PDB file of C-alpha atoms in Angstrom:
ATOM      1  CA  MET P   1      20.208 111.973  29.139  1.00 50.00           C
ATOM      2  CA  ASN P   2      20.190 110.531  32.553  1.00 54.00           C
ATOM      3  CA  ALA P   3      20.787 106.993  33.710  1.00 50.00           C
ATOM      4  CA  PHE P   4      17.088 106.214  34.057  1.00 49.00           C
ATOM      5  CA  ALA P   5      16.454 107.078  30.408  1.00 50.00           C
ATOM      6  CA  MET P   6      19.215 104.763  29.282  1.00 50.00           C
ATOM      7  CA  GLN P   7      17.793 101.988  31.446  1.00 50.00           C
ATOM      8  CA  ASP P   8      14.308 102.432  29.942  1.00 50.00           C
ATOM      9  CA  GLY P   9      15.739 102.212  26.441  1.00 50.00           C
ATOM     10  CA  VAL P  10      17.519  98.988  27.228  1.00 51.00           C
ATOM     11  CA  VAL P  11      14.394  97.491  28.727  1.00 52.00           C
ATOM     12  CA  GLY P  12      12.197  98.353  25.739  1.00 54.00           C
ATOM     13  CA  ALA P  13      14.637  96.973  23.124  1.00 55.00           C
ATOM     14  CA  PRO P  14      13.614  93.623  21.515  1.00 57.00           C
ATOM     15  CA  ILE P  15      15.475  90.518  22.631  1.00 61.00           C
ATOM     16  CA  GLY P  16      16.801  88.442  19.692  1.00 60.00           C
ATOM     17  CA  PRO P  17      17.824  84.765  19.561  1.00 63.00           C
ATOM     18  CA  PRO P  18      20.879  83.795  21.479  1.00 63.00           C
ATOM     19  CA  PRO P  19      24.086  83.609  19.548  1.00 65.00           C
ATOM     20  CA  PRO P  20      25.007  80.134  18.277  1.00 62.00           C
ATOM     21  CA  ALA P  21      27.182  78.052  20.465  1.00 57.00           C
ATOM     22  CA  PRO P  22      30.694  77.615  19.281  1.00 60.00           C
ATOM     23  CA  ASP P  23      31.467  74.305  17.495  1.00 60.00           C
ATOM     24  CA  ILE P  24      32.981  71.960  19.996  1.00 61.00           C
ATOM     25  CA  PRO P  25      34.641  68.869  18.441  1.00 65.00           C
ATOM     26  CA  VAL P  26      33.106  65.560  19.618  1.00 61.00           C
ATOM     27  CA  PRO P  27      35.752  63.041  20.547  1.00 66.00           C
ATOM     28  CA  PRO P  28      35.517  59.816  18.471  1.00 70.00           C
ATOM     29  CA  THR P  29      34.125  56.674  20.113  1.00 70.00           C
ATOM     30  CA  PRO P  30      36.867  54.197  20.776  1.00 69.00           C
ATOM     31  CA  PRO P  31      36.365  50.845  18.954  1.00 70.00           C
ATOM     32  CA  ALA P  32      34.973  48.011  21.012  1.00 65.00           C
ATOM     33  CA  THR P  33      37.561  45.521  21.970  1.00 68.00           C
ATOM     34  CA  HIS P  34      36.672  41.820  22.330  1.00 65.00           C
ATOM     35  CA  PRO P  35      38.687  39.418  24.359  1.00 67.00           C
ATOM     36  CA  PRO P  36      40.582  36.917  22.234  1.00 69.00           C
ATOM     37  CA  THR P  37      38.820  33.603  21.641  1.00 65.00           C
ATOM     38  CA  PRO P  38      40.499  30.901  23.658  1.00 64.00           C
ATOM     39  CA  VAL P  39      41.867  28.031  21.636  1.00 63.00           C
ATOM     40  CA  VAL P  40      40.204  24.843  22.856  1.00 62.00           C
ATOM     41  CA  ASP P  41      39.633  21.380  21.439  1.00 62.00           C
ATOM     42  CA  PRO P  42      36.434  20.877  19.375  1.00 59.00           C
ATOM     43  CA  PRO P  43      33.547  19.117  21.128  1.00 59.00           C
ATOM     44  CA  ALA P  44      33.502  15.372  20.933  1.00 58.00           C
ATOM     45  CA  VAL P  45      31.279  13.976  18.170  1.00 52.00           C
ATOM     46  CA  ASP P  46      29.608  10.610  18.517  1.00 54.00           C
ATOM     47  CA  PRO P  47      30.600   8.147  15.788  1.00 52.00           C
ATOM     48  CA  PRO P  48      27.901   7.398  13.189  1.00 51.00           C
ATOM     49  CA  LEU P  49      25.598   4.543  14.036  1.00 51.00           C
ATOM     50  CA  VAL P  50      25.610   3.150  10.496  1.00 50.00           C
ATOM     51  CA  GLU P  51      28.095   2.951   7.709  1.00 53.00           C
ATOM     52  CA  PRO P  52      27.871   5.560   4.941  1.00 51.00           C
ATOM     53  CA  GLY P  53      25.469   4.562   2.204  1.00 50.00           C
ATOM     54  CA  LYS P  54      23.307   2.360   4.418  1.00 52.00           C
ATOM     55  CA  SER P  55      19.889   3.227   5.775  1.00 51.00           C
ATOM     56  CA  PRO P  56      19.744   4.319   9.438  1.00 52.00           C
ATOM     57  CA  PRO P  57      18.306   1.894  11.965  1.00 55.00           C
ATOM     58  CA  VAL P  58      14.665   2.116  12.920  1.00 51.00           C
ATOM     59  CA  ALA P  59      14.265   4.087  16.112  1.00 53.00           C
ATOM     60  CA  ASP P  60      12.465   2.443  18.982  1.00 55.00           C
ATOM     61  CA  PRO P  61       9.066   3.926  19.843  1.00 54.00           C
ATOM     62  CA  PRO P  62       8.967   6.171  22.894  1.00 58.00           C
ATOM     63  CA  PRO P  63       8.144   4.505  26.197  1.00 57.00           C
ATOM     64  CA  GLY P  64       4.423   3.993  26.608  1.00 60.00           C
ATOM     65  CA  ALA P  65       3.628   4.345  22.892  1.00 64.00           C
ATOM     66  CA  ILE P  66       1.274   1.764  21.372  1.00 73.00           C
ATOM     67  CA  ALA P  67       2.169   0.468  17.918  1.00 80.00           C
ATOM     68  CA  LEU P  68      -1.056   0.139  15.933  1.00 84.00           C
ATOM     69  CA  GLY P  69      -1.064  -2.154  12.914  1.00 83.00           C
ATOM     70  CA  ARG P  70      -3.461  -3.554  10.350  1.00 80.00           C
ATOM     71  CA  LEU P  71      -5.245  -5.744  12.898  1.00 85.00           C
ATOM     72  CA  HIS P  72      -6.113  -2.687  14.966  1.00 87.00           C
ATOM     73  CA  ALA P  73      -7.475  -0.832  11.936  1.00 87.00           C
ATOM     74  CA  ARG P  74      -9.520  -3.879  10.945  1.00 86.00           C
ATOM     75  CA  ARG P  75     -10.982  -4.166  14.447  1.00 89.00           C
ATOM     76  CA  LEU P  76     -11.908  -0.478  14.397  1.00 90.00           C
ATOM     77  CA  ARG P  77     -13.799  -0.965  11.133  1.00 88.00           C
ATOM     78  CA  GLU P  78     -15.575  -4.015  12.558  1.00 89.00           C
ATOM     79  CA  VAL P  79     -16.665  -2.124  15.664  1.00 90.00           C
ATOM     80  CA  TYR P  80     -17.761   0.876  13.585  1.00 89.00           C
ATOM     81  CA  ARG P  81     -20.169  -1.175  11.458  1.00 88.00           C
ATOM     82  CA  SER P  82     -21.410  -3.425  14.289  1.00 88.00           C
ATOM     83  CA  ALA P  83     -23.387  -3.047  17.503  1.00 83.00           C
ATOM     84  CA  GLY P  84     -20.152  -2.579  19.441  1.00 86.00           C
ATOM     85  CA  TRP P  85     -20.122  -5.713  21.555  1.00 86.00           C
ATOM     86  CA  PRO P  86     -16.687  -6.056  23.213  1.00 87.00           C
ATOM     87  CA  CYS P  87     -14.296  -8.916  22.482  1.00 87.00           C
ATOM     88  CA  CYS P  88     -12.149  -8.384  25.588  1.00 87.00           C
ATOM     89  CA  ASP P  89      -8.835  -9.217  23.902  1.00 89.00           C
ATOM     90  CA  SER P  90      -5.445  -7.524  23.656  1.00 89.00           C
ATOM     91  CA  ILE P  91      -6.316  -5.656  20.446  1.00 89.00           C
ATOM     92  CA  GLU P  92      -9.300  -4.096  22.147  1.00 89.00           C
ATOM     93  CA  VAL P  93      -7.155  -3.119  25.130  1.00 90.00           C
ATOM     94  CA  ASP P  94      -4.680  -1.340  22.832  1.00 90.00           C
ATOM     95  CA  LEU P  95      -7.475   0.575  21.107  1.00 91.00           C
ATOM     96  CA  LEU P  96      -9.009   1.609  24.425  1.00 90.00           C
ATOM     97  CA  ALA P  97      -5.640   2.741  25.780  1.00 90.00           C
ATOM     98  CA  ALA P  98      -4.944   4.738  22.605  1.00 89.00           C
ATOM     99  CA  GLY P  99      -8.280   6.536  22.901  1.00 90.00           C
ATOM    100  CA  LEU P 100      -9.652   5.153  19.624  1.00 92.00           C
ATOM    101  CA  LEU P 101     -12.458   3.290  21.404  1.00 92.00           C
ATOM    102  CA  GLU P 102     -14.552   4.206  24.407  1.00 92.00           C
ATOM    103  CA  ARG P 103     -16.813   2.139  26.631  1.00 91.00           C
ATOM    104  CA  ILE P 104     -20.501   2.999  26.858  1.00 90.00           C
ATOM    105  CA  ARG P 105     -22.657   1.569  29.655  1.00 89.00           C
ATOM    106  CA  SER P 106     -26.391   1.399  29.031  1.00 86.00           C
ATOM    107  CA  ALA P 107     -29.132   1.881  31.598  1.00 86.00           C
ATOM    108  CA  HIS P 108     -29.422  -1.895  31.939  1.00 86.00           C
ATOM    109  CA  GLY P 109     -25.727  -2.261  32.758  1.00 84.00           C
ATOM    110  CA  HIS P 110     -24.640  -3.619  29.366  1.00 86.00           C
ATOM    111  CA  GLU P 111     -21.285  -2.328  28.170  1.00 89.00           C
ATOM    112  CA  THR P 112     -20.636  -1.654  24.493  1.00 90.00           C
ATOM    113  CA  LEU P 113     -17.873   0.024  22.517  1.00 91.00           C
ATOM    114  CA  ARG P 114     -18.027   3.151  20.398  1.00 91.00           C
ATOM    115  CA  VAL P 115     -15.442   4.496  17.972  1.00 92.00           C
ATOM    116  CA  THR P 116     -14.213   7.921  19.051  1.00 92.00           C
ATOM    117  CA  ASP P 117     -13.403  10.841  16.761  1.00 91.00           C
ATOM    118  CA  ALA P 118      -9.725   9.887  16.900  1.00 91.00           C
ATOM    119  CA  GLY P 119     -10.728   6.366  15.868  1.00 90.00           C
ATOM    120  CA  ILE P 120     -12.622   7.729  12.859  1.00 91.00           C
ATOM    121  CA  VAL P 121      -9.490   9.622  11.802  1.00 90.00           C
ATOM    122  CA  HIS P 122      -7.419   6.433  12.152  1.00 90.00           C
ATOM    123  CA  ILE P 123      -9.928   4.479  10.037  1.00 88.00           C
ATOM    124  CA  ALA P 124      -9.841   7.155   7.340  1.00 88.00           C
ATOM    125  CA  SER P 125      -6.032   7.160   7.218  1.00 86.00           C
ATOM    126  CA  SER P 126      -5.933   3.360   6.965  1.00 84.00           C
ATOM    127  CA  LEU P 127      -8.460   3.444   4.120  1.00 81.00           C
ATOM    128  CA  VAL P 128      -6.239   5.874   2.211  1.00 79.00           C
ATOM    129  CA  VAL P 129      -3.346   3.411   2.463  1.00 75.00           C
ATOM    130  CA  ASN P 130      -5.591   0.502   1.454  1.00 70.00           C
ATOM    131  CA  ARG P 131      -6.897   2.377  -1.582  1.00 71.00           C
ATOM    132  CA  ALA P 132      -3.363   3.171  -2.704  1.00 68.00           C
ATOM    133  CA  VAL P 133      -2.384  -0.494  -2.447  1.00 65.00           C
ATOM    134  CA  MET P 134      -5.561  -1.631  -4.196  1.00 66.00           C
ATOM    135  CA  SER P 135      -5.053   0.842  -7.019  1.00 83.00           C
ATOM    136  CA  ARG P 136      -1.565  -0.561  -7.689  1.00 85.00           C
ATOM    137  CA  HIS P 137      -2.932  -4.093  -7.409  1.00 88.00           C
ATOM    138  CA  GLU P 138      -5.803  -3.443  -9.802  1.00 89.00           C
ATOM    139  CA  ALA P 139      -3.475  -1.757 -12.288  1.00 88.00           C
ATOM    140  CA  LEU P 140      -1.186  -4.799 -12.354  1.00 92.00           C
ATOM    141  CA  VAL P 141      -4.178  -7.164 -12.620  1.00 92.00           C
ATOM    142  CA  GLU P 142      -5.393  -5.187 -15.627  1.00 90.00           C
ATOM    143  CA  HIS P 143      -1.911  -5.376 -17.146  1.00 91.00           C
ATOM    144  CA  VAL P 144      -1.752  -9.163 -16.759  1.00 93.00           C
ATOM    145  CA  ALA P 145      -5.243  -9.614 -18.202  1.00 93.00           C
ATOM    146  CA  ARG P 146      -4.331  -7.448 -21.192  1.00 91.00           C
ATOM    147  CA  GLU P 147      -1.196  -9.464 -21.807  1.00 92.00           C
ATOM    148  CA  MET P 148      -3.251 -12.658 -21.802  1.00 93.00           C
ATOM    149  CA  THR P 149      -5.637 -11.237 -24.403  1.00 93.00           C
ATOM    150  CA  ARG P 150      -2.672 -10.035 -26.441  1.00 91.00           C
ATOM    151  CA  ALA P 151      -1.429 -13.637 -26.454  1.00 90.00           C
ATOM    152  CA  GLY P 152      -4.750 -14.760 -27.968  1.00 90.00           C
ATOM    153  CA  ARG P 153      -6.382 -15.986 -24.758  1.00 93.00           C
ATOM    154  CA  VAL P 154      -9.752 -15.154 -23.199  1.00 93.00           C
ATOM    155  CA  ALA P 155      -9.233 -13.666 -19.728  1.00 94.00           C
ATOM    156  CA  TRP P 156     -11.496 -12.944 -16.767  1.00 94.00           C
ATOM    157  CA  ARG P 157     -10.875 -10.946 -13.601  1.00 92.00           C
ATOM    158  CA  GLY P 158     -12.357 -11.510 -10.149  1.00 87.00           C
ATOM    159  CA  LEU P 159     -14.083 -14.815 -10.859  1.00 92.00           C
ATOM    160  CA  THR P 160     -15.586 -16.817  -8.001  1.00 91.00           C
ATOM    161  CA  LEU P 161     -14.910 -20.481  -8.746  1.00 92.00           C
ATOM    162  CA  ARG P 162     -15.456 -23.708  -6.833  1.00 91.00           C
ATOM    163  CA  ALA P 163     -12.267 -25.742  -6.418  1.00 91.00           C
ATOM    164  CA  GLN P 164     -11.556 -29.176  -5.006  1.00 88.00           C
ATOM    165  CA  LEU P 165      -8.920 -29.691  -2.315  1.00 89.00           C
ATOM    166  CA  PRO P 166      -7.195 -32.921  -1.337  1.00 86.00           C
ATOM    167  CA  PRO P 167      -8.549 -34.647   1.783  1.00 87.00           C
ATOM    168  CA  ALA P 168      -7.215 -33.431   5.111  1.00 82.00           C
ATOM    169  CA  ALA P 169      -6.313 -36.980   6.154  1.00 83.00           C
ATOM    170  CA  GLU P 170      -5.881 -40.249   4.344  1.00 84.00           C
ATOM    171  CA  GLY P 171      -9.216 -41.924   3.778  1.00 82.00           C
ATOM    172  CA  ASP P 172     -11.260 -38.723   4.175  1.00 86.00           C
ATOM    173  CA  LYS P 173     -13.421 -37.208   1.467  1.00 89.00           C
ATOM    174  CA  PRO P 174     -12.097 -34.421  -0.770  1.00 87.00           C
ATOM    175  CA  ARG P 175     -12.786 -30.907   0.418  1.00 91.00           C
ATOM    176  CA  TRP P 176     -14.302 -28.029  -1.524  1.00 91.00           C
ATOM    177  CA  CYS P 177     -13.613 -24.312  -1.292  1.00 91.00           C
ATOM    178  CA  ILE P 178     -14.342 -21.059  -3.102  1.00 91.00           C
ATOM    179  CA  ALA P 179     -11.363 -19.492  -4.891  1.00 92.00           C
ATOM    180  CA  ARG P 180     -11.087 -16.043  -6.445  1.00 92.00           C
ATOM    181  CA  PRO P 181      -8.042 -15.858  -8.730  1.00 93.00           C
ATOM    182  CA  ASP P 182      -6.967 -12.424  -9.886  1.00 93.00           C
ATOM    183  CA  VAL P 183      -6.808 -13.493 -13.547  1.00 95.00           C
ATOM    184  CA  PHE P 184      -8.212 -16.686 -15.069  1.00 95.00           C
ATOM    185  CA  SER P 185      -7.670 -17.329 -18.769  1.00 95.00           C
ATOM    186  CA  ILE P 186      -8.183 -20.061 -21.350  1.00 93.00           C
ATOM    187  CA  ARG P 187      -7.144 -20.449 -24.962  1.00 92.00           C
ATOM    188  CA  ASN P 188      -9.478 -19.104 -27.626  1.00 91.00           C
ATOM    189  CA  THR P 189     -10.433 -22.504 -29.002  1.00 86.00           C
ATOM    190  CA  SER P 190     -13.535 -24.582 -29.604  1.00 82.00           C
ATOM    191  CA  VAL P 191     -11.873 -27.831 -28.504  1.00 84.00           C
ATOM    192  CA  GLU P 192     -12.352 -28.413 -24.791  1.00 83.00           C
ATOM    193  CA  ALA P 193      -9.141 -30.406 -24.408  1.00 84.00           C
ATOM    194  CA  TYR P 194      -7.121 -27.478 -25.808  1.00 87.00           C
ATOM    195  CA  ALA P 195      -8.440 -24.852 -23.380  1.00 89.00           C
ATOM    196  CA  GLN P 196      -5.351 -24.967 -21.113  1.00 91.00           C
ATOM    197  CA  PRO P 197      -6.670 -22.835 -18.204  1.00 93.00           C
ATOM    198  CA  VAL P 198      -4.083 -20.672 -16.431  1.00 94.00           C
ATOM    199  CA  VAL P 199      -4.357 -18.857 -13.091  1.00 95.00           C
ATOM    200  CA  HIS P 200      -2.405 -15.674 -12.285  1.00 95.00           C
ATOM    201  CA  GLU P 201      -2.146 -14.427  -8.706  1.00 95.00           C
ATOM    202  CA  VAL P 202      -0.945 -10.800  -8.458  1.00 94.00           C
ATOM    203  CA  LYS P 203       0.954  -9.464  -5.439  1.00 94.00           C
ATOM    204  CA  VAL P 204       2.195  -5.897  -4.972  1.00 91.00           C
ATOM    205  CA  ASN P 205       2.877  -6.001  -1.224  1.00 90.00           C
ATOM    206  CA  ARG P 206       5.456  -8.218   0.446  1.00 92.00           C
ATOM    207  CA  ALA P 207       3.394  -8.716   3.595  1.00 90.00           C
ATOM    208  CA  ASP P 208       0.488  -9.884   1.444  1.00 91.00           C
ATOM    209  CA  LEU P 209       2.812 -12.236  -0.439  1.00 93.00           C
ATOM    210  CA  LEU P 210       4.192 -13.823   2.732  1.00 93.00           C
ATOM    211  CA  SER P 211       0.690 -14.223   4.117  1.00 91.00           C
ATOM    212  CA  ASP P 212      -0.442 -15.917   0.907  1.00 91.00           C
ATOM    213  CA  LEU P 213       2.505 -18.317   0.912  1.00 93.00           C
ATOM    214  CA  ARG P 214       1.419 -19.569   4.332  1.00 92.00           C
ATOM    215  CA  LYS P 215      -1.898 -20.799   2.856  1.00 92.00           C
ATOM    216  CA  PRO P 216      -1.262 -24.102   1.058  1.00 91.00           C
ATOM    217  CA  ASP P 217      -4.994 -24.722   0.561  1.00 91.00           C
ATOM    218  CA  LYS P 218      -5.352 -21.529  -1.452  1.00 92.00           C
ATOM    219  CA  ARG P 219      -2.465 -22.542  -3.687  1.00 91.00           C
ATOM    220  CA  ALA P 220      -3.907 -26.053  -4.048  1.00 92.00           C
ATOM    221  CA  ALA P 221      -7.221 -24.543  -5.141  1.00 92.00           C
ATOM    222  CA  TYR P 222      -5.483 -22.522  -7.860  1.00 93.00           C
ATOM    223  CA  LEU P 223      -3.653 -25.612  -9.071  1.00 91.00           C
ATOM    224  CA  ASP P 224      -6.953 -27.479  -9.230  1.00 90.00           C
ATOM    225  CA  LEU P 225      -8.539 -24.742 -11.353  1.00 91.00           C
ATOM    226  CA  GLY P 226      -5.741 -24.298 -13.876  1.00 88.00           C
ATOM    227  CA  GLY P 227      -3.095 -26.314 -15.588  1.00 87.00           C
ATOM    228  CA  GLU P 228      -0.599 -23.602 -14.598  1.00 91.00           C
ATOM    229  CA  CYS P 229      -0.414 -21.248 -11.634  1.00 93.00           C
ATOM    230  CA  TRP P 230       1.682 -18.085 -11.803  1.00 95.00           C
ATOM    231  CA  TYR P 231       2.627 -15.534  -9.166  1.00 96.00           C
ATOM    232  CA  VAL P 232       3.027 -12.040 -10.614  1.00 95.00           C
ATOM    233  CA  LEU P 233       5.199  -9.926  -8.301  1.00 95.00           C
ATOM    234  CA  GLY P 234       5.261  -6.153  -8.288  1.00 92.00           C
ATOM    235  CA  CYS P 235       8.104  -3.902  -7.167  1.00 91.00           C
ATOM    236  CA  ASP P 236       8.535  -1.705  -4.124  1.00 87.00           C
ATOM    237  CA  ALA P 237       9.222   2.034  -4.056  1.00 83.00           C
ATOM    238  CA  ARG P 238      12.903   1.424  -4.870  1.00 86.00           C
ATOM    239  CA  GLY P 239      12.092  -0.681  -7.922  1.00 86.00           C
ATOM    240  CA  ARG P 240      13.042  -4.000  -6.309  1.00 90.00           C
ATOM    241  CA  PRO P 241      10.792  -7.081  -6.616  1.00 92.00           C
ATOM    242  CA  ILE P 242       8.807  -7.787  -3.472  1.00 93.00           C
ATOM    243  CA  GLY P 243       9.951 -11.413  -3.533  1.00 92.00           C
ATOM    244  CA  GLU P 244      12.495 -13.794  -4.968  1.00 93.00           C
ATOM    245  CA  PRO P 245      11.660 -16.789  -7.178  1.00 92.00           C
ATOM    246  CA  ASP P 246      13.148 -19.126  -4.568  1.00 93.00           C
ATOM    247  CA  GLU P 247      10.473 -18.023  -2.087  1.00 94.00           C
ATOM    248  CA  ILE P 248       7.649 -19.197  -4.356  1.00 94.00           C
ATOM    249  CA  PRO P 249       6.797 -22.932  -4.297  1.00 93.00           C
ATOM    250  CA  ALA P 250       8.326 -24.897  -7.139  1.00 92.00           C
ATOM    251  CA  GLU P 251       4.968 -25.927  -8.628  1.00 92.00           C
ATOM    252  CA  CYS P 252       4.148 -22.281  -9.413  1.00 94.00           C
ATOM    253  CA  GLY P 253       5.682 -19.995 -12.001  1.00 94.00           C
ATOM    254  CA  VAL P 254       6.996 -16.507 -11.229  1.00 95.00           C
ATOM    255  CA  MET P 255       6.649 -13.304 -13.233  1.00 95.00           C
ATOM    256  CA  VAL P 256       8.098  -9.933 -12.239  1.00 94.00           C
ATOM    257  CA  ALA P 257       6.541  -6.664 -13.378  1.00 93.00           C
ATOM    258  CA  GLN P 258       9.331  -4.391 -14.601  1.00 89.00           C
ATOM    259  CA  GLY P 259       7.816  -1.194 -15.894  1.00 83.00           C
ATOM    260  CA  ASP P 260       5.473  -2.090 -18.754  1.00 85.00           C
ATOM    261  CA  ARG P 261       6.909  -5.584 -19.173  1.00 90.00           C
ATOM    262  CA  LEU P 262       6.220  -8.911 -17.490  1.00 92.00           C
ATOM    263  CA  VAL P 263       9.499 -10.787 -17.168  1.00 93.00           C
ATOM    264  CA  VAL P 264       9.367 -14.542 -16.598  1.00 94.00           C
ATOM    265  CA  ALA P 265      11.637 -15.347 -13.659  1.00 93.00           C
ATOM    266  CA  ARG P 266      10.695 -19.038 -13.569  1.00 93.00           C
ATOM    267  CA  SER P 267       8.389 -21.092 -15.747  1.00 92.00           C
ATOM    268  CA  ALA P 268       5.363 -22.807 -14.251  1.00 91.00           C
ATOM    269  CA  VAL P 269       4.907 -26.558 -14.180  1.00 89.00           C
ATOM    270  CA  HIS P 270       2.343 -27.457 -16.827  1.00 87.00           C
ATOM    271  CA  ARG P 271      -0.295 -30.043 -15.977  1.00 85.00           C
ATOM    272  CA  ALA P 272      -2.592 -31.362 -18.669  1.00 82.00           C
ATOM    273  CA  LEU P 273      -6.296 -30.989 -17.847  1.00 80.00           C
ATOM    274  CA  PRO P 274      -8.518 -33.138 -20.070  1.00 77.00           C
ATOM    275  CA  ARG P 275     -11.582 -30.993 -19.479  1.00 83.00           C
ATOM    276  CA  LEU P 276     -12.931 -28.205 -17.320  1.00 86.00           C
ATOM    277  CA  PRO P 277     -15.671 -28.967 -14.799  1.00 87.00           C
ATOM    278  CA  PHE P 278     -19.173 -27.963 -15.786  1.00 88.00           C
ATOM    279  CA  ALA P 279     -19.405 -25.514 -12.859  1.00 88.00           C
ATOM    280  CA  ILE P 280     -16.420 -23.568 -14.210  1.00 90.00           C
ATOM    281  CA  TRP P 281     -17.959 -23.392 -17.675  1.00 90.00           C
ATOM    282  CA  MET P 282     -21.148 -21.995 -16.160  1.00 91.00           C
ATOM    283  CA  ALA P 283     -19.176 -19.387 -14.181  1.00 91.00           C
ATOM    284  CA  LEU P 284     -17.309 -18.347 -17.333  1.00 91.00           C
ATOM    285  CA  ALA P 285     -20.560 -18.069 -19.278  1.00 91.00           C
ATOM    286  CA  LYS P 286     -22.097 -15.777 -16.642  1.00 91.00           C
ATOM    287  CA  ALA P 287     -19.042 -13.499 -16.312  1.00 91.00           C
ATOM    288  CA  GLN P 288     -17.834 -10.793 -18.672  1.00 90.00           C
ATOM    289  CA  PRO P 289     -14.356 -11.437 -20.101  1.00 91.00           C
ATOM    290  CA  VAL P 290     -11.755  -8.742 -20.525  1.00 89.00           C
ATOM    291  CA  ALA P 291     -12.122  -6.911 -23.812  1.00 82.00           C
ATOM    292  CA  GLY P 292      -9.509  -8.154 -26.270  1.00 70.00           C
ATOM    293  CA  PHE P 293      -7.643  -6.350 -29.011  1.00 57.00           C
ATOM    294  CA  ASP P 294      -9.663  -5.622 -32.141  1.00 53.00           C
ATOM    295  CA  ASP P 295      -7.540  -6.063 -35.235  1.00 49.00           C
ATOM    296  CA  GLU P 296      -9.950  -3.979 -37.328  1.00 49.00           C
ATOM    297  CA  LEU P 297      -9.299  -0.909 -35.160  1.00 47.00           C
ATOM    298  CA  GLN P 298      -5.550  -1.053 -35.714  1.00 51.00           C
ATOM    299  CA  GLU P 299      -4.115   0.912 -38.593  1.00 54.00           C
ATOM    300  CA  LEU P 300      -2.110  -0.867 -41.244  1.00 53.00           C
ATOM    301  CA  LEU P 301       1.626  -0.631 -41.014  1.00 53.00           C
ATOM    302  CA  PRO P 302       3.356   1.554 -43.628  1.00 59.00           C
ATOM    303  CA  GLY P 303       3.984  -0.345 -46.836  1.00 57.00           C
ATOM    304  CA  LEU P 304       1.370  -3.057 -46.286  1.00 54.00           C
ATOM    305  CA  ASP P 305      -1.368  -1.278 -48.244  1.00 55.00           C
ATOM    306  CA  ASP P 306       0.673  -1.025 -51.450  1.00 51.00           C
TER     307      ASP P 306
END
């Protein structure tokens, strides 16, 4: 066999996979080293603005912000249900600057106001708050009326009565006004002199209470209608009365609603009324009194039917 034959045999032989590489140990990765944390003083902390246990102070509004209150919401409702004639006062300026109103100029050059979409949203949000307050007010009015019927009296809600006010100046004629007490009640009697009418004015909001106390004519009208005038005060979200008895005029009594009870904080001054005016009797005859308690619908107590 010559050298060429050996070379042909080597060329024609199949070529297999290469032999595996020898295992080479991989050196371990050295652990990462972090520089030591320098020891420094902690950052300075501002002292608290209020003492522990007390409510934080009210933050000031940001610069340029317009604080919108109940007067602004009322003006928006008035513009929405009117022709939109401008009043040109500061409330209108605030509403225009806040984007709740916009000015519309007609072809004749007349300028009117229109409530924008943002103004509609503001009206809707204010109505939600008003409905919540009215629901609490109506619930307390119903409670007072029920307590009057439980005491054997005949009670009405939302009456419109004509009351007489003292003259504005000495020598003038007496004045007349229309009063709408929350609850008006009389004794369930057939003797006119024993009727003893009583007026209850219900307040569940402190701002409403303070506004009412600044109206002496309204209080004088209630005193003219009834022999007694009571202020029934609700409580705030924390369960505290919205007013103190010392804030109510001395001629009026004070009740505080505590849960399902009406607690007398100060008795009212009783004034004897010989008779009710004929106009009040006519108003009572036309109105529907609050339904009283029916003794026949109550079950007998255990042991009474033996």
